[in-house]
Structure formats: structure tokens, C-alpha cells
Coordinates of C-alpha atoms and ligand atoms in Angstrom, one line a residue:
M27 CA -49.8 -31.8 -155.7
D28 CA -53.2 -30.4 -155.3
K29 CA -55.5 -31.1 -152.3
K30 CA -57.0 -34.1 -152.1
I31 CA -59.9 -35.1 -149.7
Y32 CA -59.7 -38.3 -147.2
D33 CA -62.5 -39.0 -145.0
H34 CA -59.9 -39.6 -142.1
L35 CA -56.3 -37.9 -141.9
V36 CA -54.8 -39.8 -138.8
I37 CA -51.7 -38.1 -137.5
G38 CA -49.0 -41.0 -136.0
S39 CA -48.3 -44.3 -135.5
G40 CA -48.7 -45.3 -132.1
V41 CA -51.3 -47.7 -130.7
A42 CA -54.0 -45.2 -131.0
G43 CA -53.1 -44.5 -134.3
L44 CA -53.2 -47.8 -135.8
F45 CA -56.3 -48.8 -133.9
F46 CA -58.4 -46.1 -135.3
A47 CA -57.2 -46.8 -138.6
I48 CA -58.2 -50.1 -138.2
N49 CA -61.6 -49.5 -136.7
I50 CA -62.3 -46.9 -139.2
A51 CA -61.2 -48.7 -142.5
K52 CA -63.8 -51.6 -141.9
S53 CA -66.5 -49.2 -142.9
G54 CA -64.9 -48.4 -145.8
E55 CA -63.8 -45.2 -145.8
S56 CA -61.1 -43.7 -146.7
V57 CA -57.9 -43.1 -144.5
L58 CA -54.5 -41.5 -144.8
L59 CA -52.2 -42.0 -142.2
V60 CA -48.9 -39.8 -142.1
T61 CA -46.4 -40.9 -139.3
K62 CA -43.1 -38.8 -139.4
R63 CA -40.5 -41.4 -139.4
S64 CA -41.4 -45.5 -140.0
L65 CA -44.6 -47.0 -138.7
W66 CA -42.6 -48.6 -136.3
D67 CA -41.1 -45.2 -134.5
S68 CA -43.5 -44.5 -131.4
N69 CA -44.1 -44.2 -128.0
S70 CA -46.0 -47.5 -128.0
F71 CA -44.0 -49.6 -129.8
N72 CA -41.3 -49.1 -127.5
A73 CA -43.8 -50.6 -124.3
Q74 CA -41.9 -53.0 -121.9
G75 CA -44.5 -53.5 -119.4
G76 CA -47.8 -53.9 -121.1
I77 CA -51.6 -53.2 -120.9
A78 CA -53.3 -53.4 -117.2
S79 CA -56.9 -55.1 -117.4
V80 CA -58.8 -57.3 -115.1
L81 CA -58.0 -60.7 -116.7
N82 CA -58.1 -63.1 -113.6
S83 CA -61.6 -62.5 -112.1
S84 CA -60.5 -65.0 -109.4
I85 CA -58.4 -62.4 -107.5
D86 CA -59.4 -59.4 -109.8
T87 CA -62.0 -57.1 -109.9
Y88 CA -63.0 -53.5 -112.2
Q89 CA -63.7 -52.3 -108.8
S90 CA -59.9 -53.0 -107.6
H91 CA -58.7 -51.7 -110.6
I92 CA -60.3 -48.6 -110.4
D93 CA -59.4 -48.0 -107.1
D94 CA -55.8 -48.4 -108.3
T95 CA -56.1 -45.9 -110.6
L96 CA -57.9 -43.2 -108.6
N97 CA -55.2 -43.4 -105.7
A98 CA -52.4 -43.3 -108.3
G99 CA -54.4 -39.8 -110.1
A100 CA -53.9 -38.3 -106.6
G101 CA -57.5 -37.0 -106.2
I102 CA -58.3 -35.8 -110.2
C103 CA -58.8 -38.8 -112.5
H104 CA -62.3 -38.5 -113.9
L105 CA -64.5 -41.2 -112.7
D106 CA -66.6 -41.9 -115.9
A107 CA -63.3 -42.2 -118.0
V108 CA -61.4 -44.5 -115.7
K109 CA -64.6 -46.7 -115.9
L110 CA -64.5 -46.8 -119.7
C111 CA -60.9 -48.0 -119.7
V112 CA -61.5 -50.1 -117.2
E113 CA -64.5 -52.1 -117.7
N114 CA -63.6 -52.0 -122.0
G115 CA -59.9 -53.7 -121.3
P116 CA -61.0 -57.6 -120.7
R117 CA -62.5 -56.9 -124.3
L118 CA -59.7 -55.2 -126.1
V119 CA -57.2 -57.8 -125.0
N120 CA -59.5 -60.1 -126.4
E121 CA -59.6 -58.6 -129.3
L122 CA -55.9 -57.9 -129.9
I123 CA -55.3 -61.9 -129.0
N124 CA -57.8 -62.7 -132.0
L125 CA -55.8 -60.1 -134.2
G126 CA -52.8 -61.9 -133.8
V127 CA -51.2 -60.5 -130.4
D128 CA -48.5 -63.1 -128.9
F129 CA -49.0 -62.5 -125.2
T130 CA -47.0 -64.6 -123.0
H131 CA -48.9 -67.4 -121.4
N132 CA -48.2 -69.6 -119.0
E133 CA -50.3 -72.8 -117.5
N134 CA -52.9 -71.2 -116.3
G135 CA -53.2 -69.1 -119.3
L136 CA -52.5 -65.5 -119.7
H137 CA -49.5 -64.4 -117.6
L138 CA -49.9 -61.1 -115.7
G139 CA -47.3 -59.0 -114.6
K140 CA -47.5 -56.5 -112.2
E141 CA -46.5 -53.4 -111.3
G142 CA -46.0 -50.1 -109.0
G143 CA -49.4 -49.2 -107.6
H144 CA -51.3 -52.5 -108.8
S145 CA -52.7 -54.2 -105.9
Q146 CA -53.1 -57.0 -108.2
R147 CA -51.5 -58.9 -110.8
R148 CA -53.4 -57.6 -114.3
V149 CA -50.8 -56.7 -117.1
A150 CA -51.1 -58.7 -120.0
H151 CA -47.7 -58.6 -121.8
A152 CA -45.6 -60.4 -124.7
G153 CA -41.9 -60.7 -122.6
D154 CA -41.3 -57.0 -121.8
I155 CA -40.9 -55.8 -125.7
T156 CA -45.2 -55.6 -125.5
G157 CA -45.2 -52.9 -127.7
N158 CA -42.8 -54.6 -130.3
E159 CA -45.4 -57.3 -130.9
L160 CA -48.6 -54.9 -129.9
I161 CA -47.4 -52.8 -132.9
K162 CA -45.9 -55.3 -135.4
T163 CA -49.7 -57.1 -135.2
L164 CA -51.5 -53.7 -135.1
V165 CA -48.8 -53.0 -138.6
E166 CA -49.7 -55.7 -140.3
A167 CA -53.4 -55.6 -140.3
V168 CA -53.6 -52.2 -141.3
K169 CA -51.8 -52.9 -144.3
K170 CA -54.4 -55.5 -145.4
Y171 CA -57.2 -52.6 -145.6
K172 CA -56.7 -51.2 -149.3
N173 CA -58.5 -48.0 -147.8
I174 CA -55.9 -46.8 -146.0
E175 CA -52.9 -45.0 -147.2
I176 CA -49.5 -44.9 -145.5
L177 CA -46.9 -42.2 -145.7
E178 CA -44.0 -42.4 -143.7
D179 CA -41.1 -39.3 -143.0
R180 CA -43.7 -36.7 -143.2
I181 CA -44.1 -34.2 -140.2
A182 CA -47.1 -32.8 -139.7
V183 CA -46.3 -29.0 -139.7
D184 CA -50.1 -27.0 -138.6
L185 CA -53.9 -28.0 -138.7
I186 CA -56.2 -26.6 -141.1
T187 CA -59.5 -25.1 -139.8
S188 CA -62.2 -22.8 -140.2
H189 CA -65.4 -21.4 -138.5
C190 CA -68.4 -22.5 -138.7
K191 CA -70.2 -19.7 -140.0
Q192 CA -73.9 -21.3 -138.4
S193 CA -72.6 -22.4 -135.1
K194 CA -69.4 -19.8 -134.5
G195 CA -67.6 -23.1 -133.4
K196 CA -63.9 -23.8 -135.3
Y197 CA -63.8 -27.0 -137.0
A198 CA -60.9 -29.3 -138.3
M199 CA -60.4 -30.1 -142.1
G200 CA -56.9 -31.6 -142.0
A201 CA -53.0 -30.3 -141.8
Y202 CA -50.1 -29.0 -143.6
I203 CA -47.7 -32.0 -144.1
L204 CA -43.9 -31.5 -144.6
D205 CA -42.6 -34.1 -146.6
K206 CA -38.9 -34.4 -145.3
K207 CA -37.5 -36.1 -148.2
T208 CA -38.1 -33.4 -150.5
G209 CA -38.4 -30.4 -148.2
I210 CA -42.0 -29.8 -149.8
V211 CA -45.3 -29.2 -147.5
N212 CA -48.7 -30.2 -148.6
R213 CA -51.7 -29.8 -147.7
Y214 CA -53.8 -32.9 -147.0
V215 CA -57.9 -32.4 -146.2
A216 CA -60.5 -34.4 -144.8
K217 CA -63.8 -34.6 -143.1
N218 CA -62.3 -36.0 -139.6
T219 CA -58.7 -35.5 -138.2
I220 CA -56.8 -37.5 -135.8
L221 CA -54.2 -36.6 -133.3
A222 CA -52.1 -39.7 -132.7
T223 CA -48.8 -38.5 -131.9
G224 CA -47.7 -39.8 -129.0
G225 CA -45.8 -37.5 -125.9
T226 CA -43.3 -35.2 -125.2
G227 CA -40.8 -36.7 -123.3
K228 CA -37.9 -34.9 -125.3
V229 CA -39.0 -31.4 -123.5
Y230 CA -36.5 -32.6 -121.3
L231 CA -32.5 -33.8 -121.5
Y232 CA -33.5 -37.4 -120.2
T233 CA -36.2 -39.4 -121.1
S234 CA -37.3 -42.7 -121.6
N235 CA -39.1 -41.6 -124.7
P236 CA -38.1 -42.0 -128.1
D237 CA -36.9 -38.9 -130.7
V238 CA -40.2 -38.5 -132.1
A239 CA -41.8 -37.8 -128.7
T240 CA -42.0 -34.0 -129.7
G241 CA -45.3 -33.1 -128.7
D242 CA -46.4 -32.1 -132.1
G243 CA -50.5 -33.2 -132.4
L244 CA -50.4 -31.0 -128.7
A245 CA -48.5 -28.1 -130.2
M246 CA -50.6 -27.9 -133.4
A247 CA -54.0 -28.5 -131.4
Y248 CA -52.9 -25.0 -128.9
R249 CA -52.1 -23.1 -132.2
S250 CA -55.1 -23.9 -133.6
G251 CA -57.2 -22.8 -130.1
A252 CA -58.1 -26.3 -128.7
D253 CA -58.2 -26.7 -124.8
V254 CA -55.2 -28.2 -123.1
A255 CA -55.1 -29.5 -119.5
N256 CA -53.1 -30.9 -117.0
M257 CA -49.9 -30.2 -118.4
E258 CA -47.8 -29.6 -114.6
F259 CA -48.5 -33.4 -114.7
I260 CA -44.9 -34.7 -116.6
Q261 CA -44.3 -38.2 -115.1
F262 CA -41.1 -39.3 -114.6
H263 CA -40.6 -43.1 -114.4
P264 CA -38.1 -43.7 -111.9
T265 CA -36.2 -46.0 -113.4
S266 CA -34.3 -45.6 -116.8
L267 CA -30.7 -47.4 -117.1
Y268 CA -27.9 -44.6 -115.8
H269 CA -24.8 -45.1 -118.2
P270 CA -23.6 -43.1 -120.5
Q271 CA -24.3 -44.9 -123.8
A272 CA -27.8 -45.7 -122.3
K273 CA -29.5 -42.8 -124.2
S274 CA -32.5 -43.5 -121.0
F275 CA -33.2 -47.2 -121.7
L276 CA -36.0 -48.0 -119.8
I277 CA -36.1 -50.7 -117.0
S278 CA -39.7 -51.9 -116.5
E279 CA -41.1 -51.6 -113.5
A280 CA -42.5 -54.8 -114.2
L281 CA -39.1 -56.0 -112.5
R282 CA -40.1 -54.3 -109.2
G283 CA -43.4 -56.5 -110.0
E284 CA -41.4 -59.7 -109.6
G285 CA -39.8 -58.5 -106.5
G286 CA -36.7 -56.3 -107.5
V287 CA -35.8 -54.0 -104.5
L288 CA -34.5 -50.2 -105.1
K289 CA -31.1 -49.7 -102.6
L290 CA -28.4 -47.1 -102.0
K291 CA -24.6 -47.3 -103.2
S292 CA -24.1 -48.6 -99.8
G293 CA -26.5 -51.3 -100.3
K294 CA -28.9 -50.1 -98.0
T295 CA -32.6 -50.1 -98.7
F296 CA -35.0 -46.9 -98.6
M297 CA -37.9 -47.2 -99.8
E298 CA -40.1 -48.0 -96.4
N299 CA -39.2 -44.8 -95.6
Y300 CA -41.7 -44.1 -98.3
H301 CA -44.2 -45.7 -98.5
K302 CA -46.3 -48.9 -97.4
M303 CA -45.7 -50.7 -100.8
K304 CA -42.0 -49.9 -100.7
S305 CA -40.1 -50.7 -104.1
L306 CA -43.8 -51.2 -106.0
A307 CA -45.2 -47.9 -104.7
P308 CA -47.1 -45.6 -107.5
R309 CA -44.3 -44.0 -109.5
D310 CA -44.5 -40.6 -108.2
I311 CA -43.7 -41.1 -104.7
V312 CA -40.4 -43.6 -106.3
A313 CA -39.6 -40.9 -108.9
Q314 CA -39.8 -37.8 -105.9
A315 CA -37.8 -40.7 -103.1
I316 CA -35.1 -41.5 -105.6
D317 CA -34.8 -37.8 -106.4
A318 CA -34.6 -36.8 -102.6
E319 CA -31.8 -39.5 -102.0
M320 CA -29.8 -38.9 -104.7
K321 CA -29.9 -35.1 -103.3
K322 CA -29.0 -36.2 -100.0
S323 CA -25.9 -38.8 -100.6
G324 CA -24.8 -36.7 -103.9
D325 CA -24.9 -39.9 -106.3
D326 CA -25.5 -40.4 -109.5
C327 CA -27.8 -42.5 -109.4
V328 CA -29.2 -45.8 -107.1
Y329 CA -29.6 -49.2 -108.0
L330 CA -32.1 -52.0 -108.5
D331 CA -31.2 -55.3 -106.9
M332 CA -32.9 -58.2 -108.9
T333 CA -30.6 -61.1 -107.5
H334 CA -32.9 -62.7 -105.2
L335 CA -34.1 -64.2 -109.2
S336 CA -32.2 -67.2 -111.5
K337 CA -30.8 -66.3 -114.6
E338 CA -32.5 -68.0 -115.9
F339 CA -35.6 -66.7 -114.5
L340 CA -34.5 -63.3 -115.4
M341 CA -33.1 -64.0 -119.1
D342 CA -36.9 -65.6 -119.5
R343 CA -39.3 -63.1 -118.2
F344 CA -37.0 -60.1 -119.2
P345 CA -35.1 -60.9 -122.1
N346 CA -35.0 -57.7 -124.1
I347 CA -33.5 -55.7 -120.7
Y348 CA -31.6 -58.4 -119.4
E349 CA -29.2 -58.7 -122.9
K350 CA -29.3 -54.5 -123.1
A351 CA -27.7 -54.3 -119.4
L352 CA -25.4 -57.0 -120.5
S353 CA -24.2 -54.9 -123.6
F354 CA -23.4 -52.9 -120.7
G355 CA -21.3 -54.8 -118.8
I356 CA -24.2 -55.2 -116.3
D357 CA -25.3 -58.9 -115.7
M358 CA -28.3 -58.2 -113.5
A359 CA -28.5 -61.9 -112.5
I360 CA -25.4 -60.8 -110.1
T361 CA -24.7 -57.3 -109.7
S362 CA -27.9 -54.5 -109.2
I363 CA -28.6 -52.1 -111.9
P364 CA -27.7 -48.5 -111.9
V365 CA -30.9 -46.8 -112.2
V366 CA -32.1 -42.9 -112.7
P367 CA -35.5 -41.2 -112.8
A368 CA -36.5 -40.2 -116.5
A369 CA -39.4 -37.9 -118.0
H370 CA -41.4 -40.7 -119.5
Y371 CA -45.3 -39.4 -120.0
T372 CA -47.7 -36.2 -120.1
C373 CA -50.7 -37.5 -118.3
G374 CA -52.4 -34.0 -119.6
G375 CA -53.4 -33.3 -122.8
V376 CA -55.7 -32.2 -125.6
V377 CA -58.7 -32.1 -124.1
V378 CA -61.4 -34.5 -125.9
D379 CA -64.7 -36.3 -124.2
K380 CA -65.6 -39.5 -124.4
N381 CA -65.4 -39.9 -128.0
G382 CA -61.9 -38.4 -127.9
E383 CA -63.1 -35.3 -130.1
T384 CA -61.5 -31.9 -128.7
S385 CA -63.0 -28.9 -128.3
I386 CA -62.7 -28.2 -132.2
K387 CA -65.0 -30.4 -134.2
H388 CA -63.6 -32.9 -136.4
L389 CA -60.7 -32.8 -134.6
F390 CA -59.7 -36.4 -132.4
A391 CA -57.1 -36.7 -129.8
I392 CA -56.9 -40.2 -128.9
G393 CA -53.6 -41.7 -127.0
E394 CA -50.8 -39.9 -124.8
V395 CA -51.6 -36.5 -126.9
A396 CA -55.0 -36.5 -125.0
F397 CA -56.4 -35.5 -121.8
T398 CA -59.2 -37.8 -121.4
G399 CA -59.1 -37.3 -117.4
L400 CA -58.0 -41.1 -116.8
H401 CA -54.8 -40.6 -115.1
G402 CA -55.3 -37.8 -113.0
A403 CA -52.3 -36.5 -111.4
N404 CA -50.0 -39.5 -112.1
R405 CA -50.7 -42.4 -114.5
L406 CA -50.8 -46.0 -113.0
A407 CA -48.5 -48.3 -115.0
S408 CA -49.9 -50.3 -118.1
N409 CA -52.9 -48.0 -118.2
S410 CA -51.6 -45.9 -121.3
L411 CA -52.0 -48.8 -123.8
L412 CA -55.5 -49.4 -122.5
E413 CA -56.2 -46.1 -122.8
G414 CA -54.7 -45.8 -126.7
L415 CA -57.0 -48.7 -127.8
V416 CA -60.4 -47.7 -126.1
Y417 CA -60.6 -44.1 -127.0
G418 CA -59.0 -45.3 -130.4
E419 CA -62.3 -47.0 -130.6
M420 CA -64.4 -45.1 -129.1
A421 CA -63.4 -42.1 -131.8
A422 CA -63.8 -44.6 -134.9
K423 CA -67.2 -45.3 -133.9
K424 CA -67.9 -41.6 -133.7
A425 CA -65.8 -40.7 -137.0
V426 CA -67.6 -43.0 -138.8
N427 CA -69.9 -41.6 -141.4
Y428 CA -69.3 -38.1 -139.7
F429 CA -69.6 -35.3 -142.1
D430 CA -71.4 -32.2 -141.7
D431 CA -72.7 -29.9 -144.6
Y432 CA -70.9 -26.6 -143.2
Q433 CA -67.5 -28.3 -143.8
E434 CA -66.0 -26.2 -147.3
F435 CA -63.3 -28.0 -148.4
D436 CA -63.1 -25.4 -151.3
D437 CA -61.9 -22.8 -148.7
T438 CA -58.2 -24.2 -147.3
R439 CA -55.4 -22.4 -148.2
H440 CA -52.1 -23.4 -150.3
W441 CA -49.0 -23.6 -147.8
E442 CA -47.8 -20.1 -148.6
T443 CA -43.6 -19.8 -148.0
G444 CA -43.6 -15.9 -148.4
N445 CA -39.9 -14.3 -148.7
A446 CA -38.5 -17.6 -146.9
T447 CA -35.3 -18.6 -147.5
T448 CA -32.6 -21.5 -146.6
S449 CA -31.5 -20.6 -143.2
E450 CA -27.7 -21.3 -142.6
E451 CA -27.8 -21.2 -139.1
A452 CA -29.0 -24.2 -138.4
V453 CA -26.7 -23.8 -135.0
L454 CA -29.6 -21.7 -133.6
V455 CA -32.2 -24.8 -134.2
S456 CA -29.8 -26.8 -132.2
H457 CA -28.5 -24.8 -129.4
A458 CA -32.2 -23.7 -128.5
W459 CA -33.4 -27.2 -128.2
D460 CA -30.6 -28.2 -125.6
E461 CA -31.4 -25.4 -123.9
I462 CA -35.0 -25.8 -123.7
R463 CA -34.5 -29.5 -122.4
R464 CA -31.9 -28.8 -119.9
F465 CA -33.6 -25.8 -118.4
M466 CA -36.6 -27.6 -118.0
W467 CA -35.2 -30.4 -116.9
N468 CA -33.7 -28.6 -114.2
Y469 CA -36.1 -26.1 -113.4
V470 CA -39.2 -28.4 -114.5
G471 CA -37.9 -31.3 -113.1
I472 CA -39.1 -33.9 -110.2
V473 CA -39.0 -31.2 -107.7
R474 CA -40.1 -27.4 -108.5
S475 CA -40.5 -24.3 -106.7
N476 CA -42.1 -20.4 -107.2
K477 CA -38.4 -19.2 -107.9
R478 CA -37.3 -22.1 -110.6
L479 CA -40.6 -21.6 -112.6
R480 CA -40.0 -18.2 -112.9
R481 CA -36.5 -18.4 -114.1
A482 CA -38.0 -21.1 -116.6
K483 CA -41.1 -18.5 -117.7
N484 CA -38.3 -16.4 -118.2
R485 CA -36.2 -18.3 -120.3
I486 CA -39.0 -19.7 -122.5
T487 CA -40.2 -16.7 -123.2
M488 CA -36.7 -15.4 -124.9
V489 CA -36.6 -18.2 -126.8
Q490 CA -39.9 -18.4 -128.3
N491 CA -39.2 -14.5 -129.2
E492 CA -36.1 -16.3 -131.2
I493 CA -37.8 -19.5 -132.8
N494 CA -40.2 -17.0 -133.6
Q495 CA -38.0 -14.4 -135.5
Y496 CA -36.3 -17.4 -137.1
Y497 CA -39.3 -19.4 -137.8
W498 CA -41.0 -17.3 -140.3
K499 CA -37.9 -16.0 -142.0
Y500 CA -36.6 -19.3 -143.6
F501 CA -37.9 -22.7 -145.3
I502 CA -39.2 -24.8 -142.2
T503 CA -37.4 -28.1 -141.7
S504 CA -38.3 -31.1 -139.6
D505 CA -35.7 -29.9 -136.7
L506 CA -37.6 -26.4 -136.8
V507 CA -40.8 -27.6 -136.8
E508 CA -39.8 -30.0 -133.8
L509 CA -38.3 -27.4 -132.2
R510 CA -41.1 -25.4 -131.9
N511 CA -43.5 -27.8 -130.7
I512 CA -41.4 -28.3 -128.1
A513 CA -40.7 -24.8 -127.0
T514 CA -44.9 -24.6 -126.9
V515 CA -45.4 -28.0 -125.2
A516 CA -42.3 -26.3 -122.6
E517 CA -44.3 -22.9 -121.9
L518 CA -47.6 -25.0 -121.4
I519 CA -45.9 -27.6 -118.8
I520 CA -44.3 -23.7 -117.3
D521 CA -47.8 -22.2 -117.1
S522 CA -49.5 -24.8 -115.9
A523 CA -47.2 -25.6 -112.9
I524 CA -46.7 -22.0 -112.2
S525 CA -51.0 -21.9 -111.5
R526 CA -50.8 -25.2 -109.3
K527 CA -50.0 -23.8 -106.1
E528 CA -49.8 -27.2 -104.0
S529 CA -48.2 -30.7 -104.5
R530 CA -50.2 -32.9 -105.9
G531 CA -49.0 -36.8 -108.1
F532 CA -46.3 -35.9 -110.1
H533 CA -46.7 -31.7 -110.1
V534 CA -44.6 -31.4 -106.3
M535 CA -43.5 -28.0 -105.6
V536 CA -40.9 -27.1 -102.0
D537 CA -43.5 -23.7 -102.0
Y538 CA -46.3 -25.8 -101.5
P539 CA -45.7 -29.2 -100.0
N540 CA -49.1 -30.2 -99.0
K541 CA -52.4 -31.0 -101.3
N542 CA -54.6 -28.3 -101.3
D543 CA -57.9 -29.9 -102.0
N544 CA -60.1 -26.5 -101.2
S545 CA -58.9 -24.9 -104.1
F546 CA -56.6 -27.3 -106.2
K547 CA -58.8 -30.8 -106.6
R548 CA -59.4 -29.7 -110.2
D549 CA -58.0 -30.0 -113.4
T550 CA -55.9 -26.5 -115.2
Y551 CA -57.2 -25.8 -118.4
I552 CA -55.4 -23.6 -120.7
R553 CA -56.3 -22.0 -124.6
R554 CA -54.4 -19.8 -126.3
P555 CA -55.8 -16.1 -126.0
I556 CA -57.4 -15.0 -129.2
I557 CA -54.8 -12.3 -130.6
Ligands
SIN8 C1 -42.7 -49.8 -117.4 O1 -42.6 -51.3 -118.0 O2 -41.9 -49.7 -116.6 C2 -43.2 -48.7 -118.2 C3 -45.1 -49.0 -118.3 C4 -46.2 -47.9 -118.1 O3 -45.1 -46.7 -118.5 O4 -46.8 -47.7 -118.7

């Protein structure tokens, strides 16, 4: 294929990417939307909880949502980003309703769920499959636009960038993208490139994320020289289903919002020893409490007790979770659900301004891949779909008709394969993948120490060297691209964690058990050294 120039190249099909595409397509400009599996494979699609927003003004206020977000974020949220998201929430939820999203209602209007760290009921949801309903509606809307071209089964390998001669700054011009079916890498050139590639959960052995969450956009942006921040703040969801076949199925925090209580095997409660909000405390507190209790007792899990609620209520409010648990022999109306924490959300990411533009011009990052400053050291539950919508829209406003006369598309080079050959050693890829995920879980997990982080740093340096040798020798495959990306992300998490010598939010260090506001009430920025 020869190069084709688009106005906008969107990489990723979660809520942020789809909402950007819909908003920009209204202008008539051309959009190429690429996604590495199907349009349905994303963290957004799996979201159970919903969208946090002030939707009942008789019980809730913007200030209350702002305060809850700031409290969860442990002192380092950016107030401007928090206000932007909170204040745009109600309007955007209404826009979704107009697009056709079927949120759950009761006799008083929208039914609002409650989750950890929220002082009010304010989560708009569609049963316990909010992401599914949201993505279904957005995909239908995207498909109505003739100026949006969709390519599935394509994985972006690297960004195409150039230097602007006038300002000496970098700008983005699209991406090299691997067609997973043919193995061919094509270049897709665009006036604006939008990373909407989601999170990084697959860096860890246990995660609530789907297989696609390999930090591709984050790794590509970092390799291209974009600023990245706060990668030490990986959020662990306190409750994923503990069962050998469950593959980290999430047990939504909304269950605790309906009064679910965390217990030990003995039936004893424990959260009262950790926080006044008990089982509904912010996620960092709950995940750390569970980790501590499991270490103390030697048990493999703790339990979430929902038996105070009737079977009818549970089946109506949580149909998907009820069914899934039942398929593993757990009737949650009768027995407690065995749960463990799992890597869930990347609070840091590619640094963006209020329009979602990164430190590389014409490169945008929206949704989980971005660092907007909203989440601080611990994201408040259900603030992420909200952030994806807000910044998807902001980025579209900025990107429309956004073209600079220095943008030189004739300069882009073909993808070169050099002397690469077909690998007969794919086991190297699967081994390195497994090794990274295991040491990240053991050494850079919920509780960290200087010693464990140093070990992780040594390991990642070795594995990175092996991956680099392999990468330049053989034709690339989707697995290799993802492995290279999770290795880059792992290194960013480790380096950021080493540099923060305190405990805050989801960064918990045994060597520095307290917050140190004098030195660390700030973000951790990383930019790739120019070699
Ligand atoms: C959940 O339903 O517990 C997840 C919601 C979120 O991560 O925001």
C-alpha cells in the first residue's frame, strides 16, 4: 500500500477513541480508526461500575465530587483537570442518553450506584455491564459516519514523527501499523495522531484487564520522546474473583456500594481496623488492607459477603456478576465470594494539556493512556469513563482543522525490514512475557521495597537487552510488539517507583511508610534520554 493521508488517525477503540471519532467526524474531516483486535476489545467494554457524575442535585454537589476525587488522589490531583471533568460530567451523561445509552433507571429517574471513596450515590450505570452498553452505542454511532474508516486486527508498532525546522519541536505524522493477518507493516500518515490505546494491566501477572491492555500507546509515545508521568501509581482493584478458571474476573466495587462486607475466612470483618469508611474506603486502602490480611493469615483470598441482600435484588442489580460467579459454583445470595486484588488501572501516562495534546505537537493522548492530572496517586472509582469522554471531546475540539504548514508528509519513510528473518524461537517471546509479569507482580506490586525494586530493575534491564536483540533480528509479530511494549512500561513503572521515596496512594514502600509532602507532593516526570 502506498501512503494515504488522513486528517486524524485514532489508535484504539475504547470510550475515548470512539467519542473522539464521533465528535471530530461531525466536521466532515477524515478519520482512520485502527484497533488491534475488534472494536469490542477494550478496558472500556469491560467496565462494570459506570460513570461518576453529579446527577442528583438534591443530594450531591460538584464540590463534593471534587473533594472525593482529591481525597482519593492523596494530595497530587491537578485541580483544573478535576474541575474540568466534574463540571462536564452531567452534560456528557445526557449526551450519551441522547445517543441511546440505556442507563438503569428507577421510579425517580437515573439509578445511581455508589463505589469506594464516594460520599454520595453518583455513578450512572447500565446494570453491571455499563461498558458493554456504552461501547455498543458508540460503535453504532461511529458506523453511521462515512468519513470514519475502521481497520480491525491492526497493531501500531511505532509513531512517525519529524522535527519542525522553525520551532525545533517534534510533531507527529501518523504511525507504522502491522496488519496482524498478513504480517505487513504499512505507514498511515495523518495530520493528527490520537492515542486512545488504554491501559497497561498485562504488565502484571494478575489483572482485571483484557489481553489487549499492553500499554502500546504509552510505550510508543515514550519511545518517540513524549513526556510521561506518575507511572508508579498503578491501581490494584481490591476485588477480582479468586478462582483458578476465572482469569481475574472483576467483582465490581458497586457490590460494596450496596452494602457488601469484606471478611476473612473465619467470617471476621477487618476493614474497620483500616478506615472509617470500612469496606467502602478508597481503593488503595482496601487493596492494601486485603494484602496485609492475606499475608498475616497465609490465606489465598478474602471474602465479600453479599448475603444480606435477596437473590432477586442481586440478580436484578448485578446480573452479569451473579451469573459469572454461579458458573463457578458460587451463589452469592448464599455464600461469600472469594476475592483477591488485581492490577486494574494506570493512574499515570502520557502527559497532556487540557486539550489532550502531548508534548509532541499533533500527538494527542486520551483515556487511560493519558496523564491529565485527574487521578493523582489513586483514581476515584468510575472517574475514568468520565475522563475518556471529557478529553475525547476536548481533543476533538482542538484537532478540528488543526494543521500547521510545517507538516511535511512527503518525508515519511517506508517501514524497513533490513536483514530480518522469520524467527523459529518464539518461545523467547513467551518466556520473557511471563518473566516480566511475574517479577512485576512480586517486586513492584501492592507493597514495594527498595530491595525488591532494585531486583526488578536488574531483571528488566536484562530482559530489555534480550528483547532488543530479538526485535532487530526477526520479522515482527503482534506478540513481539506487545512484549516490547510491556517491557518499556515495566521499566517506566520501576524507574518511577524507585524515584519516589515515600508512600502515597497506590505507591506503598516499606522503607518509607509515610507521605513526605516536603519532597514528594509532586508528579514524577520521565522523558526518554536523547541518544
Ligand atoms: C468497578 O466496577 O469496581 C470498577 C469501576 C472502576 O474501576 O472505576
